[in-house]
Structures are given as C-alpha cells and as structure tokens.
Coordinates of C-alpha atoms and ligand atoms in Angstrom, one line a residue:
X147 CA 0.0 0.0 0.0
X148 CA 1.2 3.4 -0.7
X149 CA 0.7 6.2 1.2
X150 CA 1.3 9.8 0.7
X151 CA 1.5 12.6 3.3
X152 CA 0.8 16.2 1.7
X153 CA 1.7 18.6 4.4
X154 CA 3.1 22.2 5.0
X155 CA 5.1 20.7 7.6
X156 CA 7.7 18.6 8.6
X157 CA 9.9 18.3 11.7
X158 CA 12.9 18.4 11.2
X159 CA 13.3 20.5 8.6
X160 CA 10.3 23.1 9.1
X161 CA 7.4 23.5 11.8
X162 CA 5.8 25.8 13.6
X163 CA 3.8 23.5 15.8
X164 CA 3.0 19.9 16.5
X165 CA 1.8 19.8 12.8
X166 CA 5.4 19.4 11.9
X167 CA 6.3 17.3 14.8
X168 CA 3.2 14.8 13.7
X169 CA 3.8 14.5 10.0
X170 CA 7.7 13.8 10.8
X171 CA 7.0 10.7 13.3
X172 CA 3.4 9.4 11.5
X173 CA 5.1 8.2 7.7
X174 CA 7.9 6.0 9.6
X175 CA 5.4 5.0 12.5
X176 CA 3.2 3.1 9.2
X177 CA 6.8 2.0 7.2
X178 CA 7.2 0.4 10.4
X179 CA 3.6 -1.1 11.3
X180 CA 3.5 -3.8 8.7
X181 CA 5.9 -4.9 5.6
X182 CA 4.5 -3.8 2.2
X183 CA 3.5 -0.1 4.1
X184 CA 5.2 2.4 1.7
X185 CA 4.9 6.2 2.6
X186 CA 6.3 9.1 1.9
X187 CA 5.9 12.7 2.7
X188 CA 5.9 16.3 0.4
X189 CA 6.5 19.5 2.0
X190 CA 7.5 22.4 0.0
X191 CA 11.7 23.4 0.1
X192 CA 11.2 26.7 2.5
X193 CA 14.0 28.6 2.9
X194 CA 14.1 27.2 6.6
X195 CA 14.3 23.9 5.3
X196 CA 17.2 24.4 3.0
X197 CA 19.1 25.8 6.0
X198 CA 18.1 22.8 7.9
X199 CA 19.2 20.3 5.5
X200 CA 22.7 22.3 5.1
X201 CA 22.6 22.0 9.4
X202 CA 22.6 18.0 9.1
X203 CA 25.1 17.9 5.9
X204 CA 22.4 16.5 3.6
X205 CA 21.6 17.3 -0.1
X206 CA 18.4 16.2 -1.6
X207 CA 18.5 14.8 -5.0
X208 CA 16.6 15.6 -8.0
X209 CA 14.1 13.2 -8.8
X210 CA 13.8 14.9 -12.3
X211 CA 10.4 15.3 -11.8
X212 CA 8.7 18.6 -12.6
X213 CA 4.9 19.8 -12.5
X214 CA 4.2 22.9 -14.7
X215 CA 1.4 24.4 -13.3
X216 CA -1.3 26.7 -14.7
X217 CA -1.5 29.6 -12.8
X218 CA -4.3 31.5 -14.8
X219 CA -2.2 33.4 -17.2
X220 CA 1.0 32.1 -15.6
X221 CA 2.9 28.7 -15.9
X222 CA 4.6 27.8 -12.7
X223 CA 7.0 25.0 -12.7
X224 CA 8.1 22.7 -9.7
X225 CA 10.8 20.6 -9.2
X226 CA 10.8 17.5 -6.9
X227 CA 13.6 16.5 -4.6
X228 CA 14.3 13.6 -2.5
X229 CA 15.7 13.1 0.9
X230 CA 16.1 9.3 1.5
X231 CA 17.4 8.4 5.3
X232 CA 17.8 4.7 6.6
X233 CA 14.7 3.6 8.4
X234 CA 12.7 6.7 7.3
X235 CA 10.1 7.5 5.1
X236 CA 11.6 9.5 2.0
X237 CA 10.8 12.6 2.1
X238 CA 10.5 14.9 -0.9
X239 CA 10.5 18.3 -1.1
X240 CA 8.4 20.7 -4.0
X241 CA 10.7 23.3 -5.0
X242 CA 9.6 26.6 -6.4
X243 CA 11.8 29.6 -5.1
X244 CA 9.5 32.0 -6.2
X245 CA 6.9 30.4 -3.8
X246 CA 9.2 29.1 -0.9
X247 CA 12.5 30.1 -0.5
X248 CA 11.2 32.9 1.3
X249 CA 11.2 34.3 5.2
X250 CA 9.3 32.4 7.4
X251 CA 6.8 29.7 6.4
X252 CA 3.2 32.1 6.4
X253 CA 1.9 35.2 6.7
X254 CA 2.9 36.5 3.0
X255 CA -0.3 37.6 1.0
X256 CA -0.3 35.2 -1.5
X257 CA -0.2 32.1 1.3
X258 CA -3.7 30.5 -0.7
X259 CA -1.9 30.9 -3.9
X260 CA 1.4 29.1 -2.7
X261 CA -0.5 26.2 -1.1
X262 CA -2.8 25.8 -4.3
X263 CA 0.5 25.5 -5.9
X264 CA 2.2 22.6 -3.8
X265 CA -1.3 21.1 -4.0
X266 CA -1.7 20.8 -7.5
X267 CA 1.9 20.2 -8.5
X268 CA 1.7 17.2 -5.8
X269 CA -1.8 16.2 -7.5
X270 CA -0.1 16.4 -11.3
X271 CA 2.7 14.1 -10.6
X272 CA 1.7 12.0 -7.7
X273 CA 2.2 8.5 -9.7
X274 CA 6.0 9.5 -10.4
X275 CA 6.7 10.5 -7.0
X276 CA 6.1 6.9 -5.4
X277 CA 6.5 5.2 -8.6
X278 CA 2.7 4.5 -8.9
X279 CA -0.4 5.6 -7.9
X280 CA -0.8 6.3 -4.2
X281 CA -3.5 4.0 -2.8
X282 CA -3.7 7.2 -0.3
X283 CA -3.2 10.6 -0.8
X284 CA -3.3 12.2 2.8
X285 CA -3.6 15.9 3.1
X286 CA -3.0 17.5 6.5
X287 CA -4.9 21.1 7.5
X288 CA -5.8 23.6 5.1
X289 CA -2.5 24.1 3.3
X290 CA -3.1 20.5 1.6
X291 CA -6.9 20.2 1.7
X292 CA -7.3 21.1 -2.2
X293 CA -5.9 18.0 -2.3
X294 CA -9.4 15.6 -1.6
X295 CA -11.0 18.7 -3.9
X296 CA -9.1 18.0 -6.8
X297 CA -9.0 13.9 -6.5
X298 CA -12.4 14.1 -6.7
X299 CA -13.0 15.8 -9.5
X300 CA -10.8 17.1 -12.1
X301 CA -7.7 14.8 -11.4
X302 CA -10.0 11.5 -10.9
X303 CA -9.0 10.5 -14.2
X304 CA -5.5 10.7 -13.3
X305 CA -5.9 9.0 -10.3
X306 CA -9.3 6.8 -10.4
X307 CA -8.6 4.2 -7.0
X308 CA -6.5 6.8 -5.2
X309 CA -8.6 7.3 -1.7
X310 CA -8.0 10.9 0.1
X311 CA -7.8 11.6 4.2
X312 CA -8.1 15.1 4.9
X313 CA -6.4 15.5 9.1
X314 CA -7.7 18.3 10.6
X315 CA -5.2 19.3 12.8
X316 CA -6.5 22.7 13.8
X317 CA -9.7 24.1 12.5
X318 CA -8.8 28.0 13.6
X319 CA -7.1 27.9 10.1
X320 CA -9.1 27.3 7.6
X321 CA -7.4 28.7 4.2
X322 CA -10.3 31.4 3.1
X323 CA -9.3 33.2 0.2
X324 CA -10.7 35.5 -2.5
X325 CA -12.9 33.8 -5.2
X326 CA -10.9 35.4 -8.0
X327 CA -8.6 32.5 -6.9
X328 CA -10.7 29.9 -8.0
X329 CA -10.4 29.9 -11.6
X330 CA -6.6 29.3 -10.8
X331 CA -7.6 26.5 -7.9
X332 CA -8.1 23.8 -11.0
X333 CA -11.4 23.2 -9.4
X334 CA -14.9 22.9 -11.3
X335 CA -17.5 25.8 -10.4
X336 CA -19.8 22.9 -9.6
X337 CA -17.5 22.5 -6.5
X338 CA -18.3 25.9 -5.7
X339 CA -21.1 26.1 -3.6
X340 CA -22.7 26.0 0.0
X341 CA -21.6 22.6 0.7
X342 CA -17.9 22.6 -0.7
X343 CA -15.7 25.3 -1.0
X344 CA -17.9 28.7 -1.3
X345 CA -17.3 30.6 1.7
X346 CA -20.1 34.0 2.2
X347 CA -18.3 34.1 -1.6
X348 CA -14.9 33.4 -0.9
X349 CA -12.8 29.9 -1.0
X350 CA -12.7 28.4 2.1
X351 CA -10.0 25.4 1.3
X352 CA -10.7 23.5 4.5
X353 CA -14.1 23.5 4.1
X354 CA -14.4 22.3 0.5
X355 CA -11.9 19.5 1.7
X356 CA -13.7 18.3 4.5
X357 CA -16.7 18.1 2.0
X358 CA -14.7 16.4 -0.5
X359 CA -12.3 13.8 1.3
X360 CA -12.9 10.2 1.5
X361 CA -12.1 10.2 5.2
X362 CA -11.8 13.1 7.7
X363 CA -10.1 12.7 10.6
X364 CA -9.0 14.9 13.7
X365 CA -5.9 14.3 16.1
X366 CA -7.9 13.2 19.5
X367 CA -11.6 12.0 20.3
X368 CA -12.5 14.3 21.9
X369 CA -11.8 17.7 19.9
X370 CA -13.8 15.1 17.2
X371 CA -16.5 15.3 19.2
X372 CA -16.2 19.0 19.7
X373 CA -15.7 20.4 16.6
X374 CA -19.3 19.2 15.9
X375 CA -20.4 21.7 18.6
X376 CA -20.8 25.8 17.8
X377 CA -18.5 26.1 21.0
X378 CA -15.5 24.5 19.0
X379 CA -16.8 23.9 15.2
X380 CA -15.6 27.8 14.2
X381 CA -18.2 28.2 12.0
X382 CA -17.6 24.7 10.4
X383 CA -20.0 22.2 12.8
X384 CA -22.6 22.4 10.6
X385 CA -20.5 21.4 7.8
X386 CA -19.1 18.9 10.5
X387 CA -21.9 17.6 11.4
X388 CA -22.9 15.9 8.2
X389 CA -19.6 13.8 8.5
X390 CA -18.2 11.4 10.0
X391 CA -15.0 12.4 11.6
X392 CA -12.4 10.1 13.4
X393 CA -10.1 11.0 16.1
X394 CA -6.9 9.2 16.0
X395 CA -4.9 10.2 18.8
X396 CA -1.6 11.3 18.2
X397 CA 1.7 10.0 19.4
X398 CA 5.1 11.3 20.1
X399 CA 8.5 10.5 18.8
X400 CA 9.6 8.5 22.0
X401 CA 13.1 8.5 20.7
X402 CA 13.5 12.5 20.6
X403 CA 12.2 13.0 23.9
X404 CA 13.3 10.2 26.0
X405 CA 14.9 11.4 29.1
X406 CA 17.4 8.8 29.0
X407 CA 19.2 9.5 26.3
X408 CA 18.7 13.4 25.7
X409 CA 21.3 15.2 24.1
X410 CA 20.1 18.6 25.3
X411 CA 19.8 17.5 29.2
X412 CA 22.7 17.7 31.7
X413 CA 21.7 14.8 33.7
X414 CA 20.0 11.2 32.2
X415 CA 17.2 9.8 34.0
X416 CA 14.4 7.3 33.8
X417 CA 11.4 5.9 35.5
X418 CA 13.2 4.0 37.9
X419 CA 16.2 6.3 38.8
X420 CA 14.1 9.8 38.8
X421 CA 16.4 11.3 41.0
X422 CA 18.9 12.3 38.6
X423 CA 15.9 14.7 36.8
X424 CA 17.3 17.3 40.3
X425 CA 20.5 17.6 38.1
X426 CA 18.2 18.3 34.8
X427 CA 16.1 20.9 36.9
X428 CA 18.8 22.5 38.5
X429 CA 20.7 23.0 34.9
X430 CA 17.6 24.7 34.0
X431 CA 17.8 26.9 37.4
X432 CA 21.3 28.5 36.7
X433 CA 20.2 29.2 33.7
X434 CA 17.6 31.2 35.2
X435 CA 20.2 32.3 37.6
X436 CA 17.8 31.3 40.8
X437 CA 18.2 29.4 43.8
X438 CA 17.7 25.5 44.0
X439 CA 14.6 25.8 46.6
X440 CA 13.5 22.3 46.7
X441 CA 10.3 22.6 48.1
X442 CA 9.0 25.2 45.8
X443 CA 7.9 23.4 42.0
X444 CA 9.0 25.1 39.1
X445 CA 6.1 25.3 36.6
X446 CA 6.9 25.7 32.7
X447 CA 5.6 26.7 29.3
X448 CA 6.5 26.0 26.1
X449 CA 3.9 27.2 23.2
X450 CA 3.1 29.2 20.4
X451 CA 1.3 32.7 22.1
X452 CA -2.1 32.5 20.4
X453 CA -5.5 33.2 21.9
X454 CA -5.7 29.4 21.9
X455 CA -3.4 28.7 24.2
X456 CA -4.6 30.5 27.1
X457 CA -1.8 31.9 28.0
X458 CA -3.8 35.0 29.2
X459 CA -4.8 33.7 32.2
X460 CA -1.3 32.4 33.2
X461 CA -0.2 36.2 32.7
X462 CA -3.4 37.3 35.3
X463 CA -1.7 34.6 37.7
X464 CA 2.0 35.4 37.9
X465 CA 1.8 37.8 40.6
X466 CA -0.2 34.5 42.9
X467 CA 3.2 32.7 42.1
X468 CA 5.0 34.2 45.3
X469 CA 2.1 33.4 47.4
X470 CA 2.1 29.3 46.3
X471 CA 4.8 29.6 46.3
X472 CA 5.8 28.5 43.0
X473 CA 8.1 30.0 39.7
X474 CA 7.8 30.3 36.0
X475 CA 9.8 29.6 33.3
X476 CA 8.0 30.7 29.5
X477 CA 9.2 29.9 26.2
X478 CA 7.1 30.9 23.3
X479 CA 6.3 33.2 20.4
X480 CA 3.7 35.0 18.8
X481 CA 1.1 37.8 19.6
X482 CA 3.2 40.6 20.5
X483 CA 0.6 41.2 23.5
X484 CA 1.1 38.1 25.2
X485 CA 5.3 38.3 24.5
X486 CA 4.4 41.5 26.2
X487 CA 2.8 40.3 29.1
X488 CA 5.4 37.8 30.1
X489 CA 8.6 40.1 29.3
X490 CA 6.9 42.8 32.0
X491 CA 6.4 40.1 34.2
X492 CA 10.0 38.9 33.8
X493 CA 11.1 42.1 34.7
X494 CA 9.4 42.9 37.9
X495 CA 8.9 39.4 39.1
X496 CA 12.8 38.5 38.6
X497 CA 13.1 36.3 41.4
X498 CA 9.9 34.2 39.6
X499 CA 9.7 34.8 36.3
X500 CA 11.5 33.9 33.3
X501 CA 10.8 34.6 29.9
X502 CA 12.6 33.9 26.7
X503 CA 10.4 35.0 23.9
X504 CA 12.3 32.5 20.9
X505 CA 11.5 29.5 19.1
X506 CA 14.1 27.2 20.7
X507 CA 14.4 23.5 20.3
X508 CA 17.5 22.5 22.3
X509 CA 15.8 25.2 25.2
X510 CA 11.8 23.4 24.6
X511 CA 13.8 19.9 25.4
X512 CA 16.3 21.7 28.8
X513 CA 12.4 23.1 29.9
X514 CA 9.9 20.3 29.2
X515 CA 12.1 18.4 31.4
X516 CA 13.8 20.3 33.8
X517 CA 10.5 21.6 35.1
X518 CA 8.7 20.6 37.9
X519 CA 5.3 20.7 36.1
X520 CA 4.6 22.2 32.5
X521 CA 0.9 24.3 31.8
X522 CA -1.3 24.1 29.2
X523 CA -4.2 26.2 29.6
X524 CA -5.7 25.8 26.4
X525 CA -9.0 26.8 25.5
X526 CA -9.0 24.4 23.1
X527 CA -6.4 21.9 22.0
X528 CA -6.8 19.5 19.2
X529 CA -4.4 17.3 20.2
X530 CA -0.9 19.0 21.6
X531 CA 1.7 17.3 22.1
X532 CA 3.9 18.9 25.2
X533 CA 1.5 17.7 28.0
X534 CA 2.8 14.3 26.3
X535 CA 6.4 15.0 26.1
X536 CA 6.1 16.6 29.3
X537 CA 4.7 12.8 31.0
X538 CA 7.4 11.0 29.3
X539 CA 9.5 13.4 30.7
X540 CA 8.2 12.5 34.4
X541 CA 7.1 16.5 34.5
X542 CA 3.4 16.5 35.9
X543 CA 1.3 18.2 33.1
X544 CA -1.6 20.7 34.5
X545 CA -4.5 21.4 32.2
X546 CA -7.5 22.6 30.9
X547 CA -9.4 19.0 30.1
X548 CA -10.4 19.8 26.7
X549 CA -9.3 17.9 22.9
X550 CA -6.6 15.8 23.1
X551 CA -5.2 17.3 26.9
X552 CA -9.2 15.5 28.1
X553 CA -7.7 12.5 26.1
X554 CA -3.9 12.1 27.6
X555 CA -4.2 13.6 30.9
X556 CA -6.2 11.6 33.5
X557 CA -7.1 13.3 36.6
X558 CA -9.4 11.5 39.5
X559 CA -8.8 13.8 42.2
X560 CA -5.7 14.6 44.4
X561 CA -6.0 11.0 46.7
X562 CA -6.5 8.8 43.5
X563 CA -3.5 10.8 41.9
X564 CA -1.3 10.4 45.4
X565 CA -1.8 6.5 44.5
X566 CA 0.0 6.4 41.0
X567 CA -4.0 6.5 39.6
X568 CA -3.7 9.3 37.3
X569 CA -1.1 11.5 35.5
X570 CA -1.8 15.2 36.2
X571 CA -4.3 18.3 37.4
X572 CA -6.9 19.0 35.1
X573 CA -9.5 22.1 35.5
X574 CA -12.8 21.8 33.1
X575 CA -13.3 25.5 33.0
X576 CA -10.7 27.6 31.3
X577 CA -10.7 30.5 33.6
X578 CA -8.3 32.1 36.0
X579 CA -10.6 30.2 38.6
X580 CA -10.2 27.2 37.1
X581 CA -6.7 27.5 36.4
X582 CA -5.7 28.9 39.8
X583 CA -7.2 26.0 41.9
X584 CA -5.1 23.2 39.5
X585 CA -1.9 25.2 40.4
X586 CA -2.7 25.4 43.8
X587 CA -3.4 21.7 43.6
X588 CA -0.3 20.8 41.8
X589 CA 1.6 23.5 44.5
X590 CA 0.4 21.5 47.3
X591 CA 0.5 18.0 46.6
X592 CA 4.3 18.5 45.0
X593 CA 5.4 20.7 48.9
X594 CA 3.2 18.3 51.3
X595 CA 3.0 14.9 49.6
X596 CA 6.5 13.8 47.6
X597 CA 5.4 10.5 48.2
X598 CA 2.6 11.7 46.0
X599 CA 3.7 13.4 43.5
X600 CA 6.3 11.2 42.4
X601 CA 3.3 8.7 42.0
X602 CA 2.3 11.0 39.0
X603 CA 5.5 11.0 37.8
X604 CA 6.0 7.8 37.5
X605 CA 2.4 6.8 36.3
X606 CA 3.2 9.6 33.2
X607 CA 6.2 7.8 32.7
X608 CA 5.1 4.2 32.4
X609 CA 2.2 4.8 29.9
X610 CA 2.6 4.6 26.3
X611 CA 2.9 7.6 24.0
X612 CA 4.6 5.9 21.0
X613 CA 3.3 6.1 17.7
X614 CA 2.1 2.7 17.4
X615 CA -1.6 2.5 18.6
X616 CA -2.2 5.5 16.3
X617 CA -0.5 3.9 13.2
X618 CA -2.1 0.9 13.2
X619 CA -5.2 3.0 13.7
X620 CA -4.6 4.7 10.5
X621 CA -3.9 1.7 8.5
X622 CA -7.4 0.2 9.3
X623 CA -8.6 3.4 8.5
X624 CA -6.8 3.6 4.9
X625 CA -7.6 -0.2 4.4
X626 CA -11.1 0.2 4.9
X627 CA -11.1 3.3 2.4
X628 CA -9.3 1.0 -0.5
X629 CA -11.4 -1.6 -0.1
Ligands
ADP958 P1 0.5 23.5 18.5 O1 0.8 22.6 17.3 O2 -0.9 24.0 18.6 O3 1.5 24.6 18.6 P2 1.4 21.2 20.0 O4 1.5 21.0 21.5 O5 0.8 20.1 19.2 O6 0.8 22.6 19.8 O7 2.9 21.3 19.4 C1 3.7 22.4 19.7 C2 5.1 22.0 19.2 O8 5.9 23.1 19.0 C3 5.9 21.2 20.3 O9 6.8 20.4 19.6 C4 6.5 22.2 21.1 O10 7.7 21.8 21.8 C5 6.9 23.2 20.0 N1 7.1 24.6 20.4 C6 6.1 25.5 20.6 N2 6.6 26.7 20.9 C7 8.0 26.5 20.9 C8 9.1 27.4 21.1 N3 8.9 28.7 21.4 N4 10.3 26.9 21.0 C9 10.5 25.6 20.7 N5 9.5 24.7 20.5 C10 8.3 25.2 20.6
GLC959 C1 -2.2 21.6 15.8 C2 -2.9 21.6 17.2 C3 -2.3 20.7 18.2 C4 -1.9 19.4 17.7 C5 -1.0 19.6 16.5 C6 -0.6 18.3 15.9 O1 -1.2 22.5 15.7 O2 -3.0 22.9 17.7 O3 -3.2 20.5 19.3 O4 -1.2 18.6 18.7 O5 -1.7 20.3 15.5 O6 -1.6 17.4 15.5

C-alpha cells in the first residue's frame, strides 16, 4: 500500500507547531507497522528547510520530476527532490523559489496561492513520485486540503482508486481566500457552492476538503467530538456535522524526547532512577540564575502565544506565584501582546519569572524536562503534544481537560493521583478560577506529599505515547477506504 503525506510541515526541517512534529514521526510509524507499508511525505523546500538540510550535511537529489502548473495566465514549474534516510520514510521536497525560499513559512499575501501551488503540483505528478499511484493521498490542514477537492473531481482520471484523508489538525485555520482564486484552484465551479468550498463568496479550502475527502479525521476524540459543537466547530459544525470524523490520537517521537538519552539535558534519568531529573532541573535553574529551593515546583511553558493557548490567564496569575509559592519559566512566540505580558512580568517578578520570547528546540527539550510541572491552559487543543512529552519526561502536566489534553491527561482527584491512579491536574473550565485551583493543587501536593507526586510522575512515565496504537489505527482506516 502506498501512502502519501501532503503537508506544509515537517519536523525536522520546518514547523511551527505539533503539525510538523506529527507529520515527521506518522510516515515512519506506518513503514514500520506492517511490511508492504510504503509512505512518503511532500513538503515544500522553504528557505528554513534548505538551512536545515545544510545544518545535518544532507543534499536532496533531484528526482527529475517537474509539474508545470497553470497559474491562470501564468505557468509555474516545480521541481521534486528527494531526501532518503535509513529507516525513514523518504521525504521529498516541492521546489519553487519564487513560492518558498522565502522568510518564514506564512503570513505572505499570496499564502492561498502558494499552497494551491504545492497542491496541485503534488496532485499532477503523484504517480511518479512513489513510482505508482498512491493507494492514499493524505492531506493535512488547510495548506493540503485542495488536495481531496481536486481527487475528486478534475484529477480522478489521473488517479481513479486513489482514496483521500483530509487531518484536521487545527480548525482555527481554515485557508479562506478570495474567489478570484478559484479559476486558478483547477477546481470545477460545480465545487463551488454551500456545501464545498464557497465561503459567504470566498474559498474556504478547508471546508471544500472536509466536503470532499474520502475520510476526515481529527488528532484526538475528543476535539472530534467538539468540533461538531458551535462552541469548538468555528463556523464549520454544521458542515461537520454531516460527516463522520475520526479521532486518532496522536503520538510522540519517543526516541526525541526520552529522558534517557537526551542530548540537550545535563543529567540522564528514567522511571526508575528519577532522582537524577534534580541535576536536569537545577541546569535549568542556573540558567535562570535562581536558587535551587527544593520545596518550591517550578512550573513551565513551552507554546506558540495564540488566543488558543490561554496563556492570558497564566499572565493574570504570575503575581499569585509568590504566594504558592511556585516560579515560571515561558518559552514561546507569537502575539506581541502576550510576548508582552510575560517580558513585563519577567522584569518585575525576577526572582519568579523567566521569559525567553524565541523559538528554541535545544531550550523546549532543557524546559519540558527540567520543570517541575509544565501548563497548558488551552482553550481548546486538538491534540498537543507537550502535555505528552512533558509525561514521558516525568514533568506532571496541568490542564484545561479539553481535545486531546481531556484524552492524555487523567485526573481522578488529588487522593486517586497520590496513588499512581492518574497522571496530572486538570480544570474543566478555562478561567483564572479554574486554572488557579489546578496550580494550587499541583503546589500543594508537589510541597506536602513527595510520596505523592512522584506517584504522577512515574504513572506519566510508564504509559505509552509511541506512535504505534495511532498507526495501526490509521492503516485500518486507509484499508477500509481501498477496499
Ligand atoms: P501546536 O501545534 O498547537 O502549537 P502542540 O503541542 O501540538 O501545539 O505542538 C507544539 C510543538 O511546538 C511542540 O513540539 C513544542 O515543543 C513546539 N514549540 C512550541 N513553541 C515553541 C518554542 N517557542 N520553542 C521551541 N519549540 C516550541
Ligand atoms: C495543531 C494543534 C495541536 C496538535 C497539532 C498536531 O497544531 O493545535 O493541538 O497537537 O496540530 O496534530
């Protein structure tokens, strides 16, 4: 079976998000689920990921394989690379430098225009790239989701038993764009309408895939569930509601963050020999230049600073931090409000507050793990993916139980969790309330009740976030679709 992974992001060599972390563990996780499995992955060659194959030594070759795309008036040709590594999926890389080698991944005007591109190049030439037609063409978010559009319509001839998954990984992004696009989308007009890609007029790419893909599926049960609901659907449940929609729970590359063999840590510990995280957490305290204070948890955040996150109510919190006691340590980018918030914080709570404002790797790996306990407040969460690397980690995760955070972290109250029953503090309302009684929770149990808390740890430690329930949940999903 072949399988190919459309997406706008790949760890390692571009993401801004778990996107990129999912669709670089997912293609090796199937290659490695069952012999005959054969998948491979598109992104298009950013600039960032030039610079991050140069990092590693590596030079893609070129297959020789070119799409010329209409553009309207315009003809725009790209150029397929691959990038073959032992043990991984290959991975091949659309190259148009007028499209990608450019700053930063989004955010330029043309981003519908760029995406239509990769989609329709990937479409044109998918039977060269895996050296047949791909049983699967799998799109992920709205960057790929002209993809399902265009299988079923215009490019079915091209591809007549090629099934297509559309993943919606976040549905905040939906890839709506001005109709004078659609001429250029290689769609039919009889795909624009109410139930497809029109959009109060406009494209809406998401949308029209979601209508148009064999199989949707989210990355947890429970944001499947939500999305269905006004409260989570933005403006889609309706459209939601009419389909089925799966929720495959994600995984996490064990290997990358495994505690016992990070590269990035000063200390190497596991499950059984937790002590040696101390060394790990007091790395991460020189850096902060503080004090060890043993009894007082360190709490930590590593995320993008949207409105999703919640990160707002953190910010209404730090000056309760003395009074837990407890400290902070924030990594993240993003709205220049919330940067804000936390650099002002940093600067008059310097005995509690630390704030890089960066997107760091090597520092997301010395924090997830140094840290006493890592927040995620979102308001709503798809999947995410550092409450998971944070358990693996044996750092007790505290959040708002919502999407995929409901789905990994299990909390039956503060005795049950004392007993190794559950594997962090979760609040069901995402308010300063809500979040402030977790933290004083998570405060208490970690100053009074060691006993306790390294019960959490070690029941965060001892489950199973490898990718291999969620690949062999895929597979059924893609068999059932060839069938
Ligand atoms: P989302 O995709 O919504 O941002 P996830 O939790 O699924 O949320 O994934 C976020 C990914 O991005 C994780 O790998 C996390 O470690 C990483 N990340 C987020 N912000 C930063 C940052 N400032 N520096 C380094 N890594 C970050
Ligand atoms: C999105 C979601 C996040 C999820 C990630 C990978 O960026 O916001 O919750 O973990 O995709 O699926």
């Amino acid at each position: 079976m072949r399988i190919l992974h459309v997406s706008s992001e790949c760890a390692p060599w571009a993401k801004t998000g778990g996107l990129g972390d999912v669709v670089g563990a997912l293609p090796d996780a199937l290659c490695r689920a069952k012999p005959g499995i054969e998948a491979a992955t598109v992104m298009p060659y950013y600039r960032a990921a030039k610079t991050a194959l140069a990092k590693q030594g590596l030079a893609p070759q070129d297959t020789g394989i070119v799409a010329d795309v209409s553009l309207g008036a315009a003809t725009a040709r790209v150029r397929f690379l691959r990038l073959d590594r032992r043990g991984r999926a290959p991975m091949l890389f659309a190259a148009n430098d007028a499209a990608f080698d450019r700053e930063g991944l989004y955010g330029h005007d043309d981003d519908a225009l760029r995406f239509m591109l990769l989609c329709k190049s990937v479409v044109g030439v998918a039977k060269a790239l895996m050296g047949g037609a791909p049983d699967v063409l799998h799109a992920h978010d709205w960057h790929a989701a002209l993809i399902p559009g265009l299988v079923a319509t215009n490019a079915r001839a091209l591809l007549p038993r090629t099934r297509t998954v559309l993943t919606l990984h976040n549905l905040a992004y939906q890839g709506v764009c001005s109709n004078e696009l659609f001429p250029i989308s290689g769609l039919p007009w009889d795909v624009f309408h109410l139930d497809a890609f029109e959009w109060y007029d406009q494209i809406n790419l998401l949308k029209g895939g979601i209508a148009l893909a064999d199989a949707v599926t989210t990355v947890s049960p429970t944001y499947a569930r939500e999305i269905k609901t006004p409260e989570f659907g933005s403006n889609l449940d309706g459209v939601l509601r009419r389909h089925e929609v799966y929720g495959l729970l994600n995984g996490i590359d064990t290997q990358e963050w495994d505690p016992a063999t990070d590269p990035h840590l000063a200390s190497h510990y596991d499950v059984d020999n937790l002590d040696a995280k101390r060394a790990v957490r007091a790395d991460l305290l020189r850096l902060c230049e503080w004090p060890e204070l043993p009894d007082v948890p360190l709490f930590g955040i590593v995320s993008r600073m949207t409105a999703q996150k919640g990160l707002d109510l953190v910010a209404s919190l730090v000056s309760e931090l003395h009074g837990l006691p407890a400290r902070l340590v924030v990594l993240g980018t993003g709205s220049p409000k919330l940067e804000e918030a936390f650099q002002l914080a940093a600067r008059h709570y310097t005995w509690n507050v630390r704030t890089d404002i960066a997107f760091d790797g090597p520092l997301s790996h010395k924090i997830i793990a140094g840290c006493d306990a890592l927040l995620v407040p979102s308001r709503f969460e798809p999947c995410g993916l550092t409450q998971m690397y944070a358990m693996r980690c044996g750092t007790v995760p505290i959040v708002h139980a919502t999407g995929g955070l409901a789905d990994t972290v299990h909390d039956p109250g503060d005795a049950a969790l004392a007993r190794g029953e559950g594997t962090g503090f979760a609040f069901k309302h995402p308010t300063v309330v809500g979040l402030r009684w977790a933290m004083g929770r998570a405060a208490k149990m970690y100053r009074k009740h060691p006993a306790g808390w390294r019960a959490i740890q070690q029941a965060g430690m001892r489950r199973d976030w490898s990718w291999t329930r969620s690949a062999g949940d895929y597979l059924k999903l893609y068999r059932a679709l060839c069938r």
